[in-house]
Amino acid sequence: MTMVGRESESAAVLGLTSGVLILTGEPGAGKSTLLGLAADRHPGRVLRMTGSESEANLTFAGLHQLLRPVLGETAGLSARQRSALLGAIGLGDAKPHDTGLADAKPHDTGLAEAKPHDTDLAEAEPGGVDSGHGGPPDRLLLGVALLTLLSDLARRSSVLVVADDLQWIDAGSLELLAFAARRIDDEPLAVLAAARGTAGEGTRGGATAPFSGFPLLTLGPLDATAAGLLLDRQPHPPTGRGRLRILDQAAGNPLALVELARANGACGADSADSAEGELLPPTDRLMRVFAADLDPLPETTRQALLLVAADDRAVAGRVEALAPAEAAGLLRLTGGGHDGWRARFRHPLIRSAIYHSAPLAARRQAHRDLAALLSAEPDRRAWHLAAAAEGPDEEIAAALEESAARARERGGYTAATTALERAAELSPGRRDRARRLVAAAGAAVSTGQPHWVRRLAARAAELTDDPALSAEASLRVGQVLTLSTEHDTALSLLLRAAEDPGLRRVALASASVAGFYSGDEEYRLEVRARAQDDLWTLAVTDPTAHRSERVAAIPALVERADGDPARLISLGAMAWLLDETALAVRIFDDALHRWRLGGTLPIGLGCSAGWAYLDHGLWAQARTAAVNSNSAGAGLPHLDAAARSLEAAALALTGRTDEARTAGSAALALVDPHRSRAVAVRARWALGMAAVADGDHVGAYEQFRLLFTADGDPVHYACSFPGVAELAAAAVRTGHGAEAAAIVERTADRLAEDPSPRIRILIHRARALLEPSRAEAHFAAALTEPTGGQWPFERAQLLLDHAEWLRRRHRITEARHQLNTALETFRRLGARPWIDRTQAELRAAGIESAPTSPDALTSLSPQQQHIIRLAAQGLSNREIGERLFLSPRTVGSHLYRSFPKLGVTARSQLRDLIEASCTS
């Protein structure tokens, strides 16, 4: 049976057997009813997670619910995964048969709330990052553990995860579920969720943002026909003017229609005279209806209802008192025994009506009573004490501050921010209020929510003139705005914070990153002037000056990092900026591996690693980095633009030019190219390469010319230079040789002091193309550069250009050797357009060869390529899943589909295949 007016929606939820579907709509639209319909009809296992306003700030409360029925199934996980998962919900020493979670304290992984890093560079320089080796649990390990558990369950019987009221599920649990949901492959595992409004809205600064991007099914108002039919199905269908008033006030909301019809029938109100002349807005009216349902209940029931409305886990000892409310259909009691009781209200508005219908004094007393029972759970106790507070109270504020510290240790940055904000409100002294608001702003930086950080910092500024607190507030706002498109504002705030001696180093490090994104010359020079002897900040602000000296310092800096992944990421970015690409890739690999083993992977991490992988010919890993670097709905368009520009570059090089143009154009649309020069320049480089791949030399020249100003200076002091050779190549085919030659020479003069090997190669290639009569010396110099193999695609382009030059001079034998070498590299990389161009040159050189396909590996998706390479190293499906955040089942599925494409039948053959690909 389907719901009235929701026939298509019912079919959609009943047809969901794999994947994700999010229901959205206003309260009362029928989301919970549809979830219930799907759960009742599902033939396999159903797991539930329901948001609760009282637990929205309690870490891992949602995961607690989800795992409770399947604790015994965790025995099939690896020891590390099981330990992480049970430890996160307070059962670190639990045995597989333990199911007693009633008293367990939930925890938070803080997935989306991990400290946000820049897309290309770490937030602070290696010596200035405050990151220890302990800290929060590895949210990626937890995500893989949950995904593996759900996948294992799905292997035995189809699984439906039902998550209601996403907007009230704690951030850590929500992020874990979203992590698993994003990695559902073709297995019989589905996630059906519901949220008020849209999936990106909600509370706590966009709490349901992790579920943005999933398929949405919005439940709008019922039309007039469906609304009338629903009224006719009620026990006492309203008629006359009362019916019209209900239809008008309900405005198509199914719950309002049902409840108003019930109220109308209960009082026999069918006449116009029996209703109020002025109807309240629907929400207010519904609140009054729900509150009226309380009147017939015994006083003991109403008192018990108030307690469970304040905390839906406060059922123990009140089951009998709540029985009349359950009989009236207000709520349902679930659990019992070791699992503990829990109240599930028929609709959140019922809970709100119960709570707000009680006098303020009664609500406060309820929270005090609950706090008295929770001495063993300091976090829940602190929140109830805060709700009961009648004014400032330092003891409660301190308890909340301690709760925030515990949440932050577990990576629960949203919970920590919320607790600190409430602690500030309860602080008796202005300085303590300001101090806690600044601390809240610091925690909020790690949620990637600029508006939240700004609001907290502004409130702190109103309370204090303390220079140190004001400087820290500026630092926090500047840090979060570094990740936005407001780089100018970020730089201004960070430079102001740098005036505080205690904050100078970290503020300048953050400012150098903001300056890199902006590309503004004035700010760059100002940050560089203040950097003094800080090698990292100097390298970020001016990677071409004293380059050799800074490259020589990297090994010692890596040693001093002592395995700290945050510092290693910073040093990988430094090596990449200094054109030490091979070294950068090694550092990034080490850092990312360490982070996955025992740390929290920050939002947006990966674009600098991704560009290093791209330059080094690891295009599948570059695309994976791009996918993992988006802001996941955090409202940070700069992060999304950076990820899309990287994705566009990888797509262009493999010949998927339509997709590349879409991604590159989207990147440019997300930012102001004059204020976010780093992203804009790289997006234009990607668009230029897409044009080259299509043979559109005019379009290519237009894009590469935009990497430089009208005067020939770089638009971005670091990102423009890699396009200089492509500019020259497009120029000679479009009649712009003189203009390009001037830019090439201007670039060479600018970088003459200590150019990197890569820059030397690019300048030689550009000059060879622009000056054919003097090309031989330039080609020879570029091809004999000892470290040129770090950039395989660029080297293969150089070989192709040289071969074309040789063939035109009838030096066919030499040209053939160069062409064959270039073809092998293009084939291994999967650079389809360049394969075609090289084969055309071979035919022109008199070699008629069969069409050459790209390396078989390149026919696979980036994820499949990564899986194949790890399998070739001997890793099991479960080990591969832990590294790539996939379930073992999904890994096996990818291997099953990849083997026929590769022409292999066993894992033992993969090592030889990989080695042959790398040497071909």
Coordinates of C-alpha atoms in Angstrom, one line a residue, residues 400-679:
L400 CA 31.4 22.3 28.9
E401 CA 35.0 23.5 28.2
E402 CA 36.3 20.2 29.4
S403 CA 33.7 18.4 27.3
A404 CA 34.9 20.4 24.3
A405 CA 38.5 19.3 25.0
R406 CA 37.5 15.7 25.0
A407 CA 35.5 16.1 21.8
R408 CA 38.5 17.8 20.1
E409 CA 40.8 15.0 21.2
R410 CA 38.5 12.6 19.4
G411 CA 38.3 14.8 16.3
G412 CA 34.8 16.1 17.1
Y413 CA 35.4 19.7 16.1
T414 CA 31.7 20.6 15.6
A415 CA 30.8 19.2 19.1
A416 CA 33.8 21.1 20.5
T417 CA 32.8 24.3 18.9
T418 CA 29.2 24.1 20.1
A419 CA 30.3 23.3 23.6
L420 CA 32.8 26.2 23.7
E421 CA 30.2 28.6 22.3
R422 CA 27.7 27.6 25.0
A423 CA 30.4 27.7 27.7
A424 CA 31.1 31.3 26.6
E425 CA 27.4 32.2 27.0
L426 CA 27.5 30.9 30.5
S427 CA 30.8 32.5 31.5
P428 CA 30.4 35.2 34.2
G429 CA 33.4 37.2 33.2
R430 CA 33.8 39.1 29.9
R431 CA 37.3 37.9 29.4
D432 CA 36.4 34.3 29.9
R433 CA 33.5 34.7 27.5
A434 CA 35.9 36.2 24.9
R435 CA 38.5 33.6 25.5
R436 CA 36.1 30.7 25.0
L437 CA 34.6 32.3 21.9
V438 CA 38.1 32.6 20.4
A439 CA 38.7 29.0 21.4
A440 CA 35.4 28.1 19.7
A441 CA 36.5 30.0 16.6
G442 CA 39.7 27.9 16.6
A443 CA 37.8 24.7 16.7
A444 CA 35.4 25.9 14.1
V445 CA 38.2 26.5 11.7
S446 CA 38.6 22.7 11.5
T447 CA 34.9 22.4 10.4
G448 CA 35.6 24.5 7.3
Q449 CA 32.6 26.8 8.0
P450 CA 33.7 30.4 7.4
H451 CA 30.5 32.0 8.5
W452 CA 30.6 30.2 11.9
V453 CA 34.2 31.2 12.5
R454 CA 33.5 34.8 11.6
R455 CA 30.4 35.0 13.9
L456 CA 32.3 33.6 16.8
A457 CA 35.3 35.9 16.3
A458 CA 33.0 39.0 15.9
R459 CA 31.3 38.2 19.2
A460 CA 34.6 37.8 20.9
A461 CA 35.8 41.2 19.5
E462 CA 32.8 42.9 21.1
L463 CA 33.8 41.7 24.5
T464 CA 37.5 42.4 24.8
D465 CA 40.3 44.8 23.9
D466 CA 42.9 42.2 24.8
P467 CA 45.5 42.4 21.9
A468 CA 46.4 38.7 22.2
L469 CA 42.8 37.5 21.9
S470 CA 42.1 39.9 19.1
A471 CA 45.1 38.7 17.2
E472 CA 44.1 35.1 17.7
A473 CA 40.6 35.9 16.5
S474 CA 42.0 37.5 13.4
L475 CA 44.3 34.4 12.9
R476 CA 41.3 32.0 13.0
V477 CA 39.2 34.0 10.6
G478 CA 42.1 34.4 8.3
Q479 CA 42.9 30.7 8.3
V480 CA 39.4 29.6 7.4
L481 CA 39.1 32.4 4.7
T482 CA 42.3 31.0 3.2
L483 CA 40.2 28.1 2.1
S484 CA 37.5 30.3 0.7
T485 CA 37.7 32.7 -2.2
E486 CA 38.3 35.7 0.1
H487 CA 42.1 35.6 -0.1
D488 CA 42.5 39.4 0.2
T489 CA 40.6 39.5 3.4
A490 CA 42.4 36.4 4.7
L491 CA 45.8 38.0 4.0
S492 CA 44.9 41.2 5.7
L493 CA 43.7 39.4 8.9
L494 CA 46.7 37.0 8.9
L495 CA 49.2 39.8 8.6
R496 CA 47.5 41.6 11.4
A497 CA 47.7 38.5 13.5
A498 CA 51.4 38.2 12.7
E499 CA 52.1 41.4 14.6
D500 CA 51.6 39.2 17.8
P501 CA 55.0 37.7 18.5
G502 CA 53.4 34.4 19.7
L503 CA 51.4 34.0 16.5
R504 CA 53.9 35.4 14.0
R505 CA 55.2 32.2 12.6
V506 CA 52.0 30.3 12.1
A507 CA 50.2 33.5 10.9
L508 CA 52.9 34.2 8.3
A509 CA 52.8 30.5 7.2
S510 CA 49.1 30.7 6.7
A511 CA 49.5 34.1 5.0
S512 CA 52.0 32.6 2.5
V513 CA 49.4 30.0 1.5
A514 CA 46.7 32.6 1.1
G515 CA 49.2 34.7 -0.9
F516 CA 49.9 31.7 -3.1
Y517 CA 46.3 31.2 -3.9
S518 CA 45.7 34.9 -4.5
G519 CA 48.9 35.4 -6.5
D520 CA 48.8 39.1 -5.6
E521 CA 52.3 40.5 -6.0
E522 CA 52.0 43.1 -3.3
Y523 CA 50.9 40.6 -0.6
R524 CA 53.5 38.1 -1.7
L525 CA 56.3 40.6 -1.3
E526 CA 55.0 41.7 2.0
V527 CA 54.8 38.1 3.4
R528 CA 58.3 37.3 2.0
A529 CA 59.8 40.4 3.6
R530 CA 58.5 39.3 7.0
A531 CA 59.5 35.6 6.7
Q532 CA 63.0 36.3 7.8
D533 CA 64.9 32.9 7.8
D534 CA 61.8 30.7 7.7
L535 CA 62.7 28.4 4.7
W536 CA 59.2 27.0 4.2
T537 CA 57.5 30.4 4.0
L538 CA 60.3 31.7 1.8
A539 CA 59.9 28.8 -0.6
V540 CA 56.1 29.3 -0.8
T541 CA 56.4 33.0 -1.4
D542 CA 59.3 32.8 -3.8
P543 CA 60.1 29.3 -5.1
T544 CA 62.6 30.5 -7.7
A545 CA 65.0 32.5 -5.5
H546 CA 67.9 30.6 -3.8
R547 CA 66.2 27.4 -5.1
S548 CA 69.2 25.1 -4.8
E549 CA 69.8 26.1 -1.2
R550 CA 66.2 25.4 -0.2
V551 CA 66.2 22.0 -2.0
A552 CA 69.3 21.0 -0.1
A553 CA 67.5 21.8 3.2
I554 CA 64.5 19.5 2.5
P555 CA 66.1 16.2 3.7
A556 CA 67.0 17.7 7.1
L557 CA 63.5 19.1 7.4
V558 CA 62.0 15.7 6.6
E559 CA 64.2 14.2 9.3
R560 CA 63.0 16.9 11.8
A561 CA 59.4 16.2 10.9
D562 CA 59.8 12.8 12.6
G563 CA 57.1 11.2 10.7
D564 CA 54.4 13.8 11.5
P565 CA 52.1 13.6 8.4
A566 CA 51.1 17.3 8.6
R567 CA 54.7 18.4 8.4
L568 CA 55.4 15.9 5.7
I569 CA 52.5 17.2 3.6
S570 CA 54.0 20.7 4.0
L571 CA 57.4 19.5 2.9
G572 CA 55.9 17.6 0.0
A573 CA 54.3 20.8 -1.2
M574 CA 57.6 22.6 -0.7
A575 CA 59.4 20.1 -2.9
W576 CA 56.7 20.3 -5.5
L577 CA 56.9 24.1 -5.7
L578 CA 60.7 23.8 -6.1
D579 CA 60.3 21.4 -9.0
E580 CA 61.7 18.5 -7.1
T581 CA 58.7 16.4 -8.4
A582 CA 60.1 12.9 -7.7
L583 CA 61.0 13.9 -4.1
A584 CA 57.6 15.5 -3.7
V585 CA 55.9 12.3 -4.7
R586 CA 57.9 10.2 -2.3
I587 CA 57.2 12.6 0.6
F588 CA 53.5 12.8 -0.3
D589 CA 53.2 9.0 -0.5
D590 CA 54.8 8.6 2.9
A591 CA 52.7 11.4 4.5
L592 CA 49.4 10.1 3.1
H593 CA 50.2 6.5 4.2
R594 CA 50.9 7.7 7.7
W595 CA 47.8 9.8 7.8
R596 CA 45.6 6.9 6.7
L597 CA 47.2 4.6 9.4
G598 CA 46.7 6.9 12.4
G599 CA 45.5 10.4 11.7
T600 CA 42.6 12.5 10.5
L601 CA 42.8 13.3 6.8
P602 CA 41.9 17.1 6.5
I603 CA 39.3 18.5 4.2
G604 CA 40.7 19.4 0.8
L605 CA 44.0 17.6 1.4
G606 CA 45.4 16.3 -1.8
C607 CA 45.6 18.9 -4.6
S608 CA 49.3 19.6 -4.2
A609 CA 49.9 15.9 -4.1
G610 CA 47.6 15.5 -7.1
W611 CA 49.6 18.0 -9.2
A612 CA 52.8 16.3 -8.2
Y613 CA 51.4 13.0 -9.2
L614 CA 50.2 14.5 -12.5
D615 CA 53.6 16.0 -13.3
H616 CA 55.2 12.7 -12.5
G617 CA 53.0 10.7 -14.8
L618 CA 50.8 9.1 -12.2
W619 CA 47.6 10.3 -13.7
A620 CA 45.2 7.9 -12.1
Q621 CA 46.5 8.9 -8.6
A622 CA 46.1 12.6 -9.6
R623 CA 42.4 12.0 -10.5
T624 CA 41.9 10.2 -7.2
A625 CA 43.4 13.1 -5.4
A626 CA 41.1 15.5 -7.2
V627 CA 38.0 13.5 -6.2
N628 CA 39.2 13.3 -2.6
S629 CA 40.0 17.0 -2.4
N630 CA 36.5 18.5 -2.9
S631 CA 35.0 20.3 0.1
A632 CA 32.1 17.9 0.4
G633 CA 29.6 20.6 0.7
A634 CA 31.5 22.7 3.2
G635 CA 30.7 25.9 1.2
L636 CA 34.3 26.4 0.1
P637 CA 34.2 27.1 -3.6
H638 CA 38.0 27.6 -3.8
L639 CA 38.6 24.0 -2.7
D640 CA 36.1 22.7 -5.3
A641 CA 37.6 24.9 -8.0
A642 CA 41.1 23.6 -7.2
A643 CA 39.9 20.0 -7.4
R644 CA 38.1 20.6 -10.7
S645 CA 41.1 22.2 -12.3
L646 CA 43.2 19.2 -11.4
E647 CA 40.5 16.8 -12.7
A648 CA 40.3 18.9 -15.9
A649 CA 44.1 18.6 -16.4
A650 CA 44.1 14.8 -16.0
L651 CA 41.1 14.4 -18.3
A652 CA 42.7 16.6 -21.0
L653 CA 45.9 14.7 -21.1
T654 CA 44.0 11.4 -21.6
G655 CA 41.9 12.9 -24.4
R656 CA 38.6 13.2 -22.6
T657 CA 38.4 16.8 -23.8
D658 CA 34.7 17.5 -23.5
E659 CA 34.8 16.4 -19.8
A660 CA 38.0 18.4 -19.4
R661 CA 36.4 21.6 -20.7
T662 CA 33.4 21.1 -18.5
A663 CA 35.5 20.7 -15.4
G664 CA 37.9 23.5 -16.3
S665 CA 35.1 25.9 -17.0
A666 CA 33.4 25.0 -13.8
A667 CA 36.6 25.7 -11.9
L668 CA 36.8 29.2 -13.4
A669 CA 33.1 29.9 -12.7
L670 CA 33.7 29.1 -9.0
V671 CA 36.3 31.8 -8.4
D672 CA 37.3 35.3 -9.5
P673 CA 40.3 34.7 -11.8
H674 CA 41.8 38.0 -10.8
R675 CA 41.6 37.2 -7.1
S676 CA 42.3 33.4 -7.1
R677 CA 45.1 33.4 -9.7
A678 CA 46.6 30.0 -8.8
V679 CA 43.4 28.1 -9.5

